[in-house]
Tab-separated table of C-alpha atoms in Angstrom:
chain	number	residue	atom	x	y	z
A	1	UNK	CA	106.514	101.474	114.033
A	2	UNK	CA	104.219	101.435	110.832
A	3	UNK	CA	102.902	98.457	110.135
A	4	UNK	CA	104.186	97.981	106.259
A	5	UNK	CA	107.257	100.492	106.196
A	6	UNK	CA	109.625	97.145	105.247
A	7	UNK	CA	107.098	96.231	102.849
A	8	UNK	CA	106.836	99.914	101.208
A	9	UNK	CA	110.500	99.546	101.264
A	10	UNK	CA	110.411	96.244	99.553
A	11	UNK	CA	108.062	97.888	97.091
A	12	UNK	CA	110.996	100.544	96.089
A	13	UNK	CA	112.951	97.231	95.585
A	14	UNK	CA	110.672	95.389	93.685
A	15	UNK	CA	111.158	98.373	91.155
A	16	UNK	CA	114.489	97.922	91.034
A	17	UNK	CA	114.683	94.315	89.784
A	18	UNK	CA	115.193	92.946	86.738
A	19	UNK	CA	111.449	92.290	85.122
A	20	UNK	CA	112.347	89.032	85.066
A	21	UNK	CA	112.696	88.781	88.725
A	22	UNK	CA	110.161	91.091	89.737
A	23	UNK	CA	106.785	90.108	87.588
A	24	UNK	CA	106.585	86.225	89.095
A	25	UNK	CA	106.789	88.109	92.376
A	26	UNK	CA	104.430	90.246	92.096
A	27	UNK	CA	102.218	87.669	90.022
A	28	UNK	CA	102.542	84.874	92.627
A	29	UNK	CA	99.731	86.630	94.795
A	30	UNK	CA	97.302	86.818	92.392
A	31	UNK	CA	94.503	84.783	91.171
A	32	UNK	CA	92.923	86.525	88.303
A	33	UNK	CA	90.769	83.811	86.669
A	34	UNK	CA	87.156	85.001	88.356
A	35	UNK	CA	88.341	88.172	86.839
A	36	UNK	CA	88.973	87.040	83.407
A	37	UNK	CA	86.376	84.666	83.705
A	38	UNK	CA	84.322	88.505	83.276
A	39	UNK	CA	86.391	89.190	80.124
A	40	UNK	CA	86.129	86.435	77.734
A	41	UNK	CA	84.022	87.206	74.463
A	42	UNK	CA	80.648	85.115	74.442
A	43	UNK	CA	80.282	85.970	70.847
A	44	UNK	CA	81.515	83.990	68.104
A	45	UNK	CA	82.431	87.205	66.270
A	46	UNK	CA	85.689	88.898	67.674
A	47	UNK	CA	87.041	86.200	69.272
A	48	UNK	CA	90.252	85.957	68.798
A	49	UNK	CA	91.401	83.334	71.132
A	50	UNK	CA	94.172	84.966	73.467
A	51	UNK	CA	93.663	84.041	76.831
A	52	UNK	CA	91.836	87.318	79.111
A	53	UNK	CA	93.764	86.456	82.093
A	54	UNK	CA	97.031	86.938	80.351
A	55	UNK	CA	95.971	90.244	78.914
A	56	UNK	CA	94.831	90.980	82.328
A	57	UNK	CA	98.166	90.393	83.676
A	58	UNK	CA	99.667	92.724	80.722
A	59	UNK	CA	97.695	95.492	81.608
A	60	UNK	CA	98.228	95.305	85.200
A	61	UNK	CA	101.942	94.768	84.178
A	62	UNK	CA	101.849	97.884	82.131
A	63	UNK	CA	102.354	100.618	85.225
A	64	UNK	CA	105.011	98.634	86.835
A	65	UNK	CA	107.138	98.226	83.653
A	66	UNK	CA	106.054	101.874	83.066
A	67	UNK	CA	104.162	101.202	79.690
A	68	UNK	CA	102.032	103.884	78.496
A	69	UNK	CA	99.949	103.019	75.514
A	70	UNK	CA	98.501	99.465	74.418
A	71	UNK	CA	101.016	100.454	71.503
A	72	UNK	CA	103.871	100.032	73.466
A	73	UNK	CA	102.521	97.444	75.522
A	74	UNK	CA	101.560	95.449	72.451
A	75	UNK	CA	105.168	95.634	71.250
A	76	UNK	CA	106.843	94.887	74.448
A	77	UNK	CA	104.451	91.571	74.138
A	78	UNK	CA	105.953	91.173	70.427
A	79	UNK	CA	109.318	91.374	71.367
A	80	UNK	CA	110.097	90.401	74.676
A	81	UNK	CA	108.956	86.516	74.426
A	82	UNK	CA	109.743	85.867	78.591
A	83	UNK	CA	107.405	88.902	79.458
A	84	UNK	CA	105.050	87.522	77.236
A	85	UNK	CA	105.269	83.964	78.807
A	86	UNK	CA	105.399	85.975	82.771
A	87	UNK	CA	102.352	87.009	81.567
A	88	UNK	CA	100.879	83.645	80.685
A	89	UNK	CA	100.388	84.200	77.070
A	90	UNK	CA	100.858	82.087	74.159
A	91	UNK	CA	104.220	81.650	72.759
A	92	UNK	CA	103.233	79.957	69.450
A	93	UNK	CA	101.181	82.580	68.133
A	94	UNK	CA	101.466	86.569	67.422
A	95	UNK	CA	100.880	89.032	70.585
A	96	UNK	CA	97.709	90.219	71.256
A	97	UNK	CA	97.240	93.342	68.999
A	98	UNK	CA	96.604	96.473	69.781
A	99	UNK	CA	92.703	96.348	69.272
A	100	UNK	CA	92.608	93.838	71.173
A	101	UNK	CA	94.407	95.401	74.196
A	102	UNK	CA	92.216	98.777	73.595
A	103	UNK	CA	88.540	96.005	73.856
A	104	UNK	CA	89.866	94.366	76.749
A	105	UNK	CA	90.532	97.444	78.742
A	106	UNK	CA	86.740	98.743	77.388
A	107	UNK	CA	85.138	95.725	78.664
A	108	UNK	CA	87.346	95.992	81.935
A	109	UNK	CA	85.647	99.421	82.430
A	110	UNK	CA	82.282	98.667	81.476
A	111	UNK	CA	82.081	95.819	84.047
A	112	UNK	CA	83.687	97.463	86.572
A	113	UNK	CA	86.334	95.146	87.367
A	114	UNK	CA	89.163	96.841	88.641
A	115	UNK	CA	86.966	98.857	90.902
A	116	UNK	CA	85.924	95.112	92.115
A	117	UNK	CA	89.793	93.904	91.760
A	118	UNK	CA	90.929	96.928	93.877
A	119	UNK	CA	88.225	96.608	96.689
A	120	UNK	CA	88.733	92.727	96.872
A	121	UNK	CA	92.513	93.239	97.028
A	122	UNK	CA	92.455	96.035	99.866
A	123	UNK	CA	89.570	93.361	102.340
A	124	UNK	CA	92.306	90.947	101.674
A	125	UNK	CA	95.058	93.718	102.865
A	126	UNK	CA	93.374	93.756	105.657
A	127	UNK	CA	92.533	90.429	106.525
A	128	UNK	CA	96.079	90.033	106.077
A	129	UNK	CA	97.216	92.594	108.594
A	130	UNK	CA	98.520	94.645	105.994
A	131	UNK	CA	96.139	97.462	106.437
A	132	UNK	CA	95.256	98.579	109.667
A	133	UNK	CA	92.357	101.113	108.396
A	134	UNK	CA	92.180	103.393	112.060
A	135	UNK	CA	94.071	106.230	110.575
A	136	UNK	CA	93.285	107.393	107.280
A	137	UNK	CA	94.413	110.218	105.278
A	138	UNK	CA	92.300	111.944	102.402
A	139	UNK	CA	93.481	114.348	99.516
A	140	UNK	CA	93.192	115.156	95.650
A	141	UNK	CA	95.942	115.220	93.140
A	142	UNK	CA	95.752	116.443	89.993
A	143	UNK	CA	95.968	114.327	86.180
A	144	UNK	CA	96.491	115.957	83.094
A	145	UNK	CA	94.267	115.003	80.586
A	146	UNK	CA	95.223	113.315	77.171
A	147	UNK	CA	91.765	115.148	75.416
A	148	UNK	CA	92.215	117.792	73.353
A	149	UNK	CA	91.864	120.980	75.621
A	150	UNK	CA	88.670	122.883	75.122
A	151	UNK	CA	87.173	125.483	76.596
A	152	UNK	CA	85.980	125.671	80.416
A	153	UNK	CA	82.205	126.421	79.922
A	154	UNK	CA	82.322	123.483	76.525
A	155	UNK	CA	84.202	120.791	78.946
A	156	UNK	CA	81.867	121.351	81.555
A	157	UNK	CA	78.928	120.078	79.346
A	158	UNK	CA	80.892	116.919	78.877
A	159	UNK	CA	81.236	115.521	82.453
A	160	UNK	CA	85.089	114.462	81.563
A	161	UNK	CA	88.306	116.471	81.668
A	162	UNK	CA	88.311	120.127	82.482
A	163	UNK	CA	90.442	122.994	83.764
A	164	UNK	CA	90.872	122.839	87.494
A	165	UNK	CA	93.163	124.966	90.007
A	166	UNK	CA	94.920	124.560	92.861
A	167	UNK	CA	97.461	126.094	95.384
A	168	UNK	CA	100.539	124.380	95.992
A	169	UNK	CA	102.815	123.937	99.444
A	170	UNK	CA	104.222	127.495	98.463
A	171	UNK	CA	101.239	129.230	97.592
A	172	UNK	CA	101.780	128.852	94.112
A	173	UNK	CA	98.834	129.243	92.047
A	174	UNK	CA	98.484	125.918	89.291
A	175	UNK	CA	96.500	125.228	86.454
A	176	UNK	CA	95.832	122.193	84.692
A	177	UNK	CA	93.260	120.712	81.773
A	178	UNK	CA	92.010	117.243	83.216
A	179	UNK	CA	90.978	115.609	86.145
A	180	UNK	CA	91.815	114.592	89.721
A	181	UNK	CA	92.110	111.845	91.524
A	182	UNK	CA	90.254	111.880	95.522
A	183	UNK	CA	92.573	109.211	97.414
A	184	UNK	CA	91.851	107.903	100.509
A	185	UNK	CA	95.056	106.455	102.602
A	186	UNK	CA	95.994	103.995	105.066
A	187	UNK	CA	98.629	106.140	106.958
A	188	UNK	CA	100.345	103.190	108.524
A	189	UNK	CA	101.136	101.339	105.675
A	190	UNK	CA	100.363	104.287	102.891
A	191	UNK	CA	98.207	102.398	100.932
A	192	UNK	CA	95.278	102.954	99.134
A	193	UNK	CA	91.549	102.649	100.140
A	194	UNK	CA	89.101	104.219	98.188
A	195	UNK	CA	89.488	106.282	94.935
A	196	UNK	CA	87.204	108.140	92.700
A	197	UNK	CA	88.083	110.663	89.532
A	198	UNK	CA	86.246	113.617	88.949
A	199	UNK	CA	86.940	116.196	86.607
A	200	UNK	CA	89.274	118.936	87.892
A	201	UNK	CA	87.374	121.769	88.804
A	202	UNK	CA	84.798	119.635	91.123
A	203	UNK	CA	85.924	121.059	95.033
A	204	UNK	CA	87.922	118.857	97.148
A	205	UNK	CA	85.388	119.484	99.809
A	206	UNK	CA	82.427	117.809	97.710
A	207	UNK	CA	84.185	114.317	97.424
A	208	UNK	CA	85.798	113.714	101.066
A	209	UNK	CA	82.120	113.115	103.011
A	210	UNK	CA	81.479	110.399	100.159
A	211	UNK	CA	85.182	108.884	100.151
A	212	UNK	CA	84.706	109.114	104.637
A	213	UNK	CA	81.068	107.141	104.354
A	214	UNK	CA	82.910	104.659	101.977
A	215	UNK	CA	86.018	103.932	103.823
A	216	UNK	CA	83.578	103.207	106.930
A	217	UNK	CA	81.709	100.686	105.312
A	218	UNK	CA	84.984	98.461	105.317
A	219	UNK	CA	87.296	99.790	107.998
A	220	UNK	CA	86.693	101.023	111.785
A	221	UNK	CA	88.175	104.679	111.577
A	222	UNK	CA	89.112	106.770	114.066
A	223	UNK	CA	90.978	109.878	112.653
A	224	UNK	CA	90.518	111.055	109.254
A	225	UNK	CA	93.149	113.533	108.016
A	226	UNK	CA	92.986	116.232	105.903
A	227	UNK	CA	94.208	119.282	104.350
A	228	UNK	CA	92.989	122.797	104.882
A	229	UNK	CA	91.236	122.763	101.879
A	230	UNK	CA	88.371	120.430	103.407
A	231	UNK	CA	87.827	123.048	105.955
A	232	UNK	CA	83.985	122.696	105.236
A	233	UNK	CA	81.112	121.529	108.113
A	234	UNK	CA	79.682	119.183	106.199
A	235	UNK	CA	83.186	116.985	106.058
A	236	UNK	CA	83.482	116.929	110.187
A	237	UNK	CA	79.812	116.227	110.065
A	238	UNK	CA	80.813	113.102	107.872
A	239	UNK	CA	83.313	112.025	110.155
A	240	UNK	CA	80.870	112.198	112.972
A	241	UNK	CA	78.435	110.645	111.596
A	242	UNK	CA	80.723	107.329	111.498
A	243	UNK	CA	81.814	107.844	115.048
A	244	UNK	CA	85.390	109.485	113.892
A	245	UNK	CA	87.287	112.804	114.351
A	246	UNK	CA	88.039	114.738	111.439
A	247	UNK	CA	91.947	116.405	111.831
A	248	UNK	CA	91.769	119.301	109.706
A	249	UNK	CA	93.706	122.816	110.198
A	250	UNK	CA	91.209	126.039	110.121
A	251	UNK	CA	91.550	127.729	107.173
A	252	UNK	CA	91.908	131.537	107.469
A	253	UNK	CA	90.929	132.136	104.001
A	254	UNK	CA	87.373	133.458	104.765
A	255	UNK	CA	87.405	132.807	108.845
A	256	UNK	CA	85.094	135.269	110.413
A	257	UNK	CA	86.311	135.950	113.870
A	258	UNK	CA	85.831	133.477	116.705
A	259	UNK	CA	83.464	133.410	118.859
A	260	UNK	CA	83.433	136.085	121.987
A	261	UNK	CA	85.548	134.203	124.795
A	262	UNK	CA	87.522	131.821	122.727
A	263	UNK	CA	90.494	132.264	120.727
A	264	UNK	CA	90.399	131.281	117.007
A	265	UNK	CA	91.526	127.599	117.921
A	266	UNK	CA	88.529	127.043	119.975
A	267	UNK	CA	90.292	127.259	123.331
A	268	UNK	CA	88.324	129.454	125.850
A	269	UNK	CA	89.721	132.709	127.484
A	270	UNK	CA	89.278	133.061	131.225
A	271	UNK	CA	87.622	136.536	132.912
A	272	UNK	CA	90.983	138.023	132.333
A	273	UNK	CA	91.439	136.884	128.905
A	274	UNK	CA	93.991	134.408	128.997
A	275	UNK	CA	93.878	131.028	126.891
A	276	UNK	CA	93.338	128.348	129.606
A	277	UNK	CA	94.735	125.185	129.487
A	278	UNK	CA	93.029	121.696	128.106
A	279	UNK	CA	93.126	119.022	130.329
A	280	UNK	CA	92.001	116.301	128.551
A	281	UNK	CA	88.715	115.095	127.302
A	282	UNK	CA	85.713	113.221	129.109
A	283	UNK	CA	83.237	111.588	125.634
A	284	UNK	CA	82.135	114.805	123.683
A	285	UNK	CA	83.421	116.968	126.839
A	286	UNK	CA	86.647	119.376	126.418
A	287	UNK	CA	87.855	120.276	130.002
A	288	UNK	CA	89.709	123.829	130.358
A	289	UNK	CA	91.384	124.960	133.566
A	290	UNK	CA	92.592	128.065	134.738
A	291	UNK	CA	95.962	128.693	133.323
A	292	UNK	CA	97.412	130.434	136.634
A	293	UNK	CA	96.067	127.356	138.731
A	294	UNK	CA	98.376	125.037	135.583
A	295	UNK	CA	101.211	127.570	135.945
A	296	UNK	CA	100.968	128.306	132.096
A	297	UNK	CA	100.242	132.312	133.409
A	298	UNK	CA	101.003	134.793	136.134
A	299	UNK	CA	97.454	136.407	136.764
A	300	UNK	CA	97.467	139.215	138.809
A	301	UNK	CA	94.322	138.147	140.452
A	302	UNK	CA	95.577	134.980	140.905
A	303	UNK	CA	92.311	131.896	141.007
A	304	UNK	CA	90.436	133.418	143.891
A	305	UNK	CA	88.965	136.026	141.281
A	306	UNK	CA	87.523	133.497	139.452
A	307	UNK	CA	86.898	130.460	141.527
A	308	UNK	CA	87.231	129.633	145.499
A	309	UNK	CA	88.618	126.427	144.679
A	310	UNK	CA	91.728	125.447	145.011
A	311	UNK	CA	91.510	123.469	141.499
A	312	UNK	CA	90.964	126.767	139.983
A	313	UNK	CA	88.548	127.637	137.748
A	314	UNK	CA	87.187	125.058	134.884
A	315	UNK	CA	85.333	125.210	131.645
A	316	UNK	CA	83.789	122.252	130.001
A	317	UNK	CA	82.944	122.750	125.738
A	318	UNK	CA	80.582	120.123	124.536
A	319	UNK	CA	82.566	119.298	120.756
A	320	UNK	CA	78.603	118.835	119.279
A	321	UNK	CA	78.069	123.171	120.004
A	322	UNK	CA	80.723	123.840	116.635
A	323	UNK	CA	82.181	120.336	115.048
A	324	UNK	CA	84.240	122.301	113.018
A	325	UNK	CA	85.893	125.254	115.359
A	326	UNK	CA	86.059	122.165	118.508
A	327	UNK	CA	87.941	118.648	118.049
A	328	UNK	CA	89.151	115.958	119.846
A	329	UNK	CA	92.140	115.775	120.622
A	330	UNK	CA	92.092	119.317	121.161
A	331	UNK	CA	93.573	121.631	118.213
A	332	UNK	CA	97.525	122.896	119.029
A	333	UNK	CA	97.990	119.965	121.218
A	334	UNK	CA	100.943	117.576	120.436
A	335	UNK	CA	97.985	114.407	119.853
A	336	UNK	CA	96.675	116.914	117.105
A	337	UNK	CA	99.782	117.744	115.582
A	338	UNK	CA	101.143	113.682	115.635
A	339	UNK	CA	97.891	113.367	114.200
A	340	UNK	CA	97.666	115.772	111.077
A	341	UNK	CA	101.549	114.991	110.153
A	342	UNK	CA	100.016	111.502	109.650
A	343	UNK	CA	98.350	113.337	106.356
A	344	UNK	CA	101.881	113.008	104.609
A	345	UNK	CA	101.108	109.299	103.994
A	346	UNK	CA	98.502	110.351	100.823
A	347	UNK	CA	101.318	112.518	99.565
A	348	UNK	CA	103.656	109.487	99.410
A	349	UNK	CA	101.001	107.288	97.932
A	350	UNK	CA	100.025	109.896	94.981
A	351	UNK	CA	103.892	110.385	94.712
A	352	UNK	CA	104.837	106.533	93.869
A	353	UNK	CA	101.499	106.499	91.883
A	354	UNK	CA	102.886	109.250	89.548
A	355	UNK	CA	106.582	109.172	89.718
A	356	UNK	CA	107.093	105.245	90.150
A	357	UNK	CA	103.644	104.030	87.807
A	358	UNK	CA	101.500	105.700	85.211
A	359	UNK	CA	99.104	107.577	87.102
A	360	UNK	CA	99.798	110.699	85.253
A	361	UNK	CA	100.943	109.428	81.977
A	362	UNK	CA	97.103	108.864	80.261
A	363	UNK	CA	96.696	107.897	77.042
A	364	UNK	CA	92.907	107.052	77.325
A	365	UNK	CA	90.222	109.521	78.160
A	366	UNK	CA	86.318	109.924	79.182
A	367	UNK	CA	86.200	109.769	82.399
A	368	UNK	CA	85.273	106.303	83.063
A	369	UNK	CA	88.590	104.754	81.227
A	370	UNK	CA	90.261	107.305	83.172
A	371	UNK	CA	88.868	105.694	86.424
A	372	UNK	CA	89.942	102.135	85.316
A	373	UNK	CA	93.533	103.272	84.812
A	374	UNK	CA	93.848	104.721	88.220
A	375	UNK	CA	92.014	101.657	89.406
A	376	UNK	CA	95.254	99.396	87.204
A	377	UNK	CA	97.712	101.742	89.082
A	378	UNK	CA	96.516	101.377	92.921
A	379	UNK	CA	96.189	97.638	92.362
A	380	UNK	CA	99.163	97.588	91.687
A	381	UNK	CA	100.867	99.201	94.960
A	382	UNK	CA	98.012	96.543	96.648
A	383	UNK	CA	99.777	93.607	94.879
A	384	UNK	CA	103.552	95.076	95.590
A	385	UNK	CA	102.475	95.098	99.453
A	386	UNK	CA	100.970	91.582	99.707
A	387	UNK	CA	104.064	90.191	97.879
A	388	UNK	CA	106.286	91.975	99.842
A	389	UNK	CA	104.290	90.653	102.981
A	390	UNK	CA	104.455	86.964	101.884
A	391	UNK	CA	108.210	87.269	101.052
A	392	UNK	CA	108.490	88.316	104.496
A	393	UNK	CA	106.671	85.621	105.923
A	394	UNK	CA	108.696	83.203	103.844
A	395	UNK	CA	111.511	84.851	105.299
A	396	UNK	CA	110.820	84.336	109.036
A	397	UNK	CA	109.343	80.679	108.406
């Protein structure tokens, strides 16, 4: 059983409460005062007094309330006095304006902390038990952009939104002006990771050895799982190089043929050019035996053409001679396929980041504002999970 399935459940739930039930849930995890502590004005001139954890707690309020713009968030502040107080906000004086909302969220991004927020949130997931970290799945969605749309050689000058392209589950060709998010995912309990935003022509492929390298700096990885489109060397090298396997189809856009002897899944042919059967693996060792000697064939040589042993013939393939074409567990077996339907997890996590927060809906742009407002929207799923992990433990107490 996954580890946080009740909890993603109780996520879903949280949703469906009342904001005035759901926000001193979701609150009651959080300590956000070293945070703001980073946000208050140390100039005399601008300083207008409200209280940075408060607008803190508004803007991470925003994607869970489904708020858009610091316009609507500003007025849903005016008007709605108890999700002004949940907030911890003054009552006896006019919301925070929009300005101020907009300098907040600047300073947020120029200091980096809800990249810091996020990372601090997802060691305490785990010190918690709530992410296990072993099995991780990696893939790129796309955001639409709220620039103005330009030109594809003009909006690659500017390092922020651009056209990118992509095929979809049916083979459906899509276009889109803006960026895309890389999101790394704890397949057990489908949380987030690591992010990062690019703009949305920059190739999956590029990202995934730098999101891999990152996610092994603060989790011990096994399997990383992936989409065809990573089909690139350098990605299983990644994996490798942090002592993990890399589960990624073969893409046969581009395949040249296999080698001489092996079929296109890396499995070796025997004299008579039948697929022999894995047996297992022994460290970087795939074992092969003779598929009439494992019943999977009827030879008509039978195994004394090819070995005098009884054990029949058997092949050994050292995974190091092609990371990419050789994998362990071996491709096609039932390991590799539990494995690679583990990548579904990073669907589900982009899908409640768009369709249940604001992940798509951006009303800020330049790249780095982009960033924080993914960085607000993960946070939040990393909040949901811990308060639906201490309700639980409440529960059984």
């Amino acid at each position: 059983m996954y580890i946080l399935q009740e909890s993603l459940f109780s996520f879903e739930e949280l949703l469906k409460m009342q904001s005035k039930e759901r926000l001193p849930i979701f609150f009651g995890v959080l300590d956000l005062r070293p945070y703001a502590k980073e946000l208050r004005s140390r100039s005399p001139r601008g300083a207008d007094g409200h209280c940075r954890e408060g607008i803190l707690r508004a803007l991470l309020a925003a994607p869970i309330e489904h708020i858009h713009t610091f316009t609507a968030l500003h007025h849903r502040l005016e008007t709605d006095l108890r999700f002004r107080y949940q907030c911890g906000l003054s009552l006896d004086r006019e919301a925070p304006s929009v300005s101020t909302l907009s300098r907040v969220f600047a300073e947020l991004t120029k200091k980096n902390l809800a990249q810091q927020l996020f990372e601090d949130l997802v060691k305490r997931c785990q010190e918690d038990g709530v992410i296990d970290g072993s099995h991780v799945a990696i893939d790129s969605a796309a955001i639409h952009a709220y620039e103005k749309k330009q030109p594809k050689r003009k909006s690659e000058q500017t390092g922020n939104a651009n056209w990118g392209a992509k095929f979809d589950s049916f083979g459906n060709k899509i276009t889109w002006f803006g960026y895309k998010l890389h999101l790394a995912v704890d397949t057990k309990s489908e949380l987030p990771l690591a992010l990062e935003i690019t703009p949305a022509h920059v190739n999956d492929g590029e990202k995934a050895p730098g999101l891999i390298r990152k996610i092994a700096s603060k989790a011990n990885t096994r399997f990383f799982m992936l989409d065809a489109g990573y089909d690139q060397l350098k990605v299983y090298e990644a994996a490798r190089n942090v002592r993990a396997q890399a589960i990624i189809p073969l893409n046969p856009r581009g395949e040249k043929e296999p080698p001489a002897g092996f079929t296109s899944n890396g499995t070796p042919c025997c004299s008579m050019g039948f697929a022999m059967t894995y047996w297992g693996a022994d460290g970087d060792d795939l074992k092969f035996r003779c598929p009439h000697a494992t019943g999977k064939v009827e030879c008509p040589l039978g195994m004394a053409a090819c070995s005098s042993s009884n054990y029949g013939m058997v092949v050994k393939i050292d995974i190091k001679d092609d990371l990419r074409r050789f994998s362990s567990p071996h491709r096609d077996t039932k390991r590799w396929k539990e494995l690679y339907n583990e990548r579904t997890s990073v669907e589900r996590c982009n899908s409640r980041l768009k369709s249940y927060l604001t992940a798509n809906d951006l009303h800020v742009w330049g790249i780095q504002k982009v960033t924080t407002h993914q960085y607000l929207n993960a946070i939040v799923l990393l909040i949901s999970a811990l308060a639906a992990a201490c309700k639980q433990k409440q529960i059984a107490a």
